[in-house]
């Protein structure tokens, strides 16, 4: 992992983002196994450093991520002006700084300058005040990569749960749920479990939209007419998908422990049980993208901003999850490249009847 470079956005400068970043990098030394670079401002980082410790911490200001050094706190300045920090409150300045950092980091992620991105929390109102045209990180990054679909996946040691619809008002959820959408999310979840999490043949539980998963149509027909057909079509594609399950009994009975992944239909259906079971130990991962992006499982925590009380555990996990997924993807590609060579070798042997040197015969691709 020593060759991996992970970009880190500063998030909302009025929240706890830079506090947890500095605690993770400077105090916990979380970056010893990979290089990291913070997208933000040296002055703003120094301000937050002085809140949490009076120890001397040396920053390495760099122009590009390629200049980042191992075991150093590397910082790319994404704006030059002095800015006002208003701890604990959403401001247009805080939103603008978060936007500038995200914009620069995503550009580097797209170009391959960094291998993965970990985003510190933003505040949606502050982002709107700065004319950020997306609901959140997930939607912005998905659009930036030109992908039609991604999956917000919450990850902890004992639970991986994705949501079919992200940040939608509850009244808009039923009309957003279609068989095609649910099927696509199942496919993304199956692929990410297989490639990013090394689950050879993952099992997936799909939750119902309505209470009791509709109770055979007595409490809504969406589960029988929309969700169940998506599960059946997924099975036809060779995916081990099951459901729809009533969400309350599924978590109450501990049934979630029997599956490699779970797909919820809407935000709170997935995040309420996840945060109840894993808060502070979980990570948000944007599955389905060509690149890797993770974040901690909490927000800006304005109520404790500037008090030095923020827990960096979830952010540390986000860093290591990003590095693990980069590593797993590399191993997967290498394994399948070797498998392709073996297939070509067998094909040549069957044609020629000889055990020839494959490297001399197979052209470079």
Coordinates of C-alpha atoms in Angstrom, one line a residue, residues 84-338:
X84 CA -13.4 33.8 8.0
X85 CA -14.0 30.7 10.0
X86 CA -17.3 30.7 11.9
X87 CA -17.2 27.6 14.0
X88 CA -20.5 25.8 14.4
X89 CA -22.5 27.7 11.8
X90 CA -23.2 27.2 8.0
X91 CA -21.8 30.1 6.0
X92 CA -21.4 30.7 2.3
X93 CA -17.6 31.0 2.9
X94 CA -17.6 27.6 4.4
X95 CA -19.6 26.1 1.6
X96 CA -17.4 27.8 -1.1
X97 CA -14.2 26.5 0.5
X98 CA -15.6 23.0 0.7
X99 CA -16.7 23.2 -2.9
X100 CA -13.2 24.5 -4.1
X101 CA -11.5 21.7 -2.3
X102 CA -13.9 19.0 -3.6
X103 CA -13.6 20.4 -7.2
X104 CA -9.8 20.2 -7.2
X105 CA -9.7 16.8 -5.5
X106 CA -12.2 15.2 -7.9
X107 CA -10.2 16.6 -10.9
X108 CA -7.1 14.9 -9.5
X109 CA -9.0 11.7 -8.9
X110 CA -10.3 11.6 -12.5
X111 CA -6.8 12.2 -13.9
X112 CA -5.3 9.4 -11.7
X113 CA -3.0 11.7 -9.8
X114 CA -4.5 10.3 -6.6
X115 CA -5.7 6.7 -6.2
X116 CA -8.7 7.4 -3.9
X117 CA -10.6 10.2 -2.2
X118 CA -11.8 10.5 1.4
X119 CA -14.2 13.4 1.9
X120 CA -14.6 15.2 5.2
X121 CA -18.2 16.2 6.1
X122 CA -20.0 19.1 4.4
X123 CA -23.2 20.9 5.4
X124 CA -25.8 20.9 2.7
X125 CA -27.2 24.3 3.6
X126 CA -23.7 25.9 3.4
X127 CA -23.1 24.2 0.1
X128 CA -26.4 25.6 -1.2
X129 CA -25.4 29.0 0.0
X130 CA -22.3 28.6 -2.2
X131 CA -24.4 27.7 -5.2
X132 CA -23.3 24.0 -5.1
X133 CA -25.8 22.4 -7.6
X134 CA -26.0 19.0 -6.0
X135 CA -27.6 17.4 -2.9
X136 CA -24.3 16.0 -1.7
X137 CA -20.9 14.4 -2.3
X138 CA -22.3 11.2 -3.8
X139 CA -24.4 13.0 -6.5
X140 CA -21.6 15.4 -7.4
X141 CA -18.9 12.8 -7.8
X142 CA -21.2 10.5 -9.7
X143 CA -22.0 13.3 -12.2
X144 CA -18.3 14.3 -12.4
X145 CA -17.4 10.9 -13.6
X146 CA -20.2 10.8 -16.1
X147 CA -21.7 7.7 -14.4
X148 CA -25.4 7.2 -14.6
X149 CA -25.6 5.2 -11.4
X150 CA -23.7 4.8 -8.1
X151 CA -24.7 3.3 -4.8
X152 CA -24.3 4.9 -1.4
X153 CA -23.0 2.0 0.7
X154 CA -22.5 2.1 4.4
X155 CA -19.8 -0.2 5.6
X156 CA -18.8 -1.6 9.0
X157 CA -17.3 -4.8 10.3
X158 CA -20.6 -6.6 10.5
X159 CA -22.9 -4.8 8.0
X160 CA -22.8 -3.4 4.5
X161 CA -26.0 -1.7 3.5
X162 CA -26.8 0.3 0.4
X163 CA -29.7 2.6 -0.4
X164 CA -31.7 2.5 -3.6
X165 CA -32.6 6.2 -3.3
X166 CA -30.2 8.7 -1.7
X167 CA -31.2 12.1 -0.4
X168 CA -34.9 12.2 -1.4
X169 CA -37.9 13.6 0.6
X170 CA -39.9 10.6 1.8
X171 CA -42.9 11.7 -0.3
X172 CA -40.8 11.3 -3.5
X173 CA -39.5 7.8 -2.7
X174 CA -42.4 5.6 -3.9
X175 CA -42.4 7.1 -7.4
X176 CA -38.6 6.9 -7.6
X177 CA -38.6 3.2 -6.9
X178 CA -38.8 1.2 -10.2
X179 CA -37.9 -2.4 -11.0
X180 CA -35.1 -1.1 -13.3
X181 CA -33.7 1.1 -10.5
X182 CA -33.8 -1.7 -7.9
X183 CA -32.2 -4.2 -10.3
X184 CA -29.4 -1.8 -11.2
X185 CA -28.6 -1.1 -7.5
X186 CA -28.6 -4.9 -6.8
X187 CA -26.1 -5.3 -9.7
X188 CA -23.9 -2.5 -8.4
X189 CA -23.9 -4.0 -4.9
X190 CA -23.1 -7.5 -6.2
X191 CA -20.2 -6.2 -8.3
X192 CA -18.7 -4.1 -5.5
X193 CA -19.0 -6.9 -3.0
X194 CA -17.2 -9.3 -5.4
X195 CA -14.5 -6.9 -6.6
X196 CA -14.0 -4.3 -3.8
X197 CA -14.6 -6.6 -0.8
X198 CA -13.3 -9.9 -2.2
X199 CA -16.7 -11.7 -1.7
X200 CA -16.5 -14.5 -4.3
X201 CA -20.3 -15.2 -4.6
X202 CA -22.0 -12.6 -2.4
X203 CA -25.5 -13.0 -0.9
X204 CA -27.7 -9.9 -1.0
X205 CA -30.9 -9.2 1.0
X206 CA -33.3 -6.7 -0.5
X207 CA -35.7 -4.8 1.9
X208 CA -39.3 -4.1 1.1
X209 CA -40.6 -0.5 0.6
X210 CA -43.7 -0.8 2.7
X211 CA -44.3 -2.0 6.3
X212 CA -44.2 -5.9 6.4
X213 CA -43.0 -5.7 2.8
X214 CA -46.6 -5.0 1.8
X215 CA -48.1 -8.0 3.5
X216 CA -49.1 -9.6 0.1
X217 CA -50.6 -6.3 -1.1
X218 CA -52.6 -5.4 2.0
X219 CA -50.2 -2.5 2.8
X220 CA -49.2 -1.4 -0.7
X221 CA -48.4 -3.2 -3.9
X222 CA -45.0 -1.8 -4.7
X223 CA -43.1 -4.8 -3.1
X224 CA -44.9 -7.4 -5.1
X225 CA -45.1 -5.4 -8.4
X226 CA -41.8 -3.6 -8.4
X227 CA -39.3 -4.9 -5.8
X228 CA -39.9 -8.6 -6.1
X229 CA -39.6 -8.7 -9.9
X230 CA -36.2 -6.9 -9.6
X231 CA -35.0 -9.6 -7.2
X232 CA -36.2 -12.3 -9.6
X233 CA -34.4 -10.7 -12.5
X234 CA -31.2 -10.4 -10.5
X235 CA -31.4 -14.2 -9.8
X236 CA -31.8 -14.8 -13.5
X237 CA -28.5 -13.0 -14.0
X238 CA -26.8 -15.3 -11.5
X239 CA -26.9 -12.9 -8.5
X240 CA -27.7 -14.5 -5.1
X241 CA -30.4 -11.9 -4.2
X242 CA -33.3 -12.6 -1.8
X243 CA -36.3 -10.7 -0.6
X244 CA -38.1 -8.4 -0.2
X245 CA -37.8 -8.6 3.5
X246 CA -39.7 -6.5 6.1
X247 CA -37.1 -4.1 7.4
X248 CA -38.2 -4.2 11.1
X249 CA -38.1 -8.0 11.5
X250 CA -35.0 -8.3 9.3
X251 CA -32.9 -6.2 11.7
X252 CA -34.7 -7.1 14.9
X253 CA -34.1 -10.8 14.4
X254 CA -30.4 -10.3 13.4
X255 CA -31.1 -11.8 10.0
X256 CA -28.8 -9.2 8.5
X257 CA -25.8 -11.2 9.8
X258 CA -26.5 -14.0 7.3
X259 CA -25.9 -11.8 4.2
X260 CA -22.9 -10.2 2.7
X261 CA -24.8 -7.1 1.7
X262 CA -28.2 -5.4 2.2
X263 CA -30.1 -3.1 -0.1
X264 CA -32.6 -0.7 1.5
X265 CA -35.2 1.2 -0.5
X266 CA -34.6 4.7 1.0
X267 CA -32.1 6.7 3.1
X268 CA -33.5 6.3 6.7
X269 CA -34.5 2.7 6.2
X270 CA -30.8 1.9 5.7
X271 CA -29.0 4.5 7.8
X272 CA -31.1 4.2 11.0
X273 CA -30.3 0.6 11.6
X274 CA -26.7 1.1 10.4
X275 CA -26.0 4.0 12.7
X276 CA -27.7 2.2 15.6
X277 CA -25.5 -0.8 15.1
X278 CA -22.3 0.8 13.9
X279 CA -22.2 4.5 14.6
X280 CA -18.6 5.8 14.9
X281 CA -17.3 2.5 13.5
X282 CA -18.8 2.8 10.0
X283 CA -17.8 4.3 6.7
X284 CA -19.7 5.7 3.7
X285 CA -18.5 4.3 0.3
X286 CA -19.7 5.4 -3.1
X287 CA -19.9 2.1 -5.0
X288 CA -20.2 1.7 -8.7
X289 CA -17.7 4.4 -9.7
X290 CA -14.5 3.8 -11.7
X291 CA -12.6 5.5 -8.8
X292 CA -12.7 5.0 -5.0
X293 CA -14.4 7.5 -2.6
X294 CA -15.1 7.0 1.0
X295 CA -16.1 9.3 3.9
X296 CA -16.9 9.0 7.7
X297 CA -20.4 8.1 8.7
X298 CA -21.2 11.4 10.4
X299 CA -21.8 15.0 9.6
X300 CA -20.2 18.4 10.4
X301 CA -21.2 18.1 14.1
X302 CA -21.5 21.9 14.5
X303 CA -22.4 21.5 18.1
X304 CA -18.9 20.3 19.1
X305 CA -16.9 22.2 16.4
X306 CA -13.8 23.8 17.9
X307 CA -14.1 22.0 21.2
X308 CA -11.5 19.3 20.4
X309 CA -14.1 16.6 21.3
X310 CA -14.6 15.0 17.9
X311 CA -13.9 11.3 17.5
X312 CA -11.7 10.5 14.5
X313 CA -12.4 6.7 14.5
X314 CA -14.8 6.7 11.6
X315 CA -12.5 8.9 9.5
X316 CA -9.5 6.6 10.2
X317 CA -11.7 3.7 9.0
X318 CA -12.6 5.6 5.9
X319 CA -8.9 6.1 5.1
X320 CA -8.1 2.4 5.5
X321 CA -11.2 1.3 3.6
X322 CA -10.2 3.4 0.7
X323 CA -6.7 1.9 0.7
X324 CA -8.1 -1.6 1.0
X325 CA -10.4 -1.2 -1.9
X326 CA -7.6 0.2 -4.1
X327 CA -5.6 -2.8 -3.2
X328 CA -8.4 -5.3 -3.7
X329 CA -9.2 -3.8 -7.2
X330 CA -5.6 -4.1 -8.2
X331 CA -5.5 -7.8 -7.0
X332 CA -8.7 -8.5 -8.9
X333 CA -7.4 -7.1 -12.1
X334 CA -4.1 -8.9 -11.8
X335 CA -5.9 -12.2 -11.0
X336 CA -8.2 -11.9 -14.0
X337 CA -5.3 -10.9 -16.3
X338 CA -3.5 -14.0 -15.2

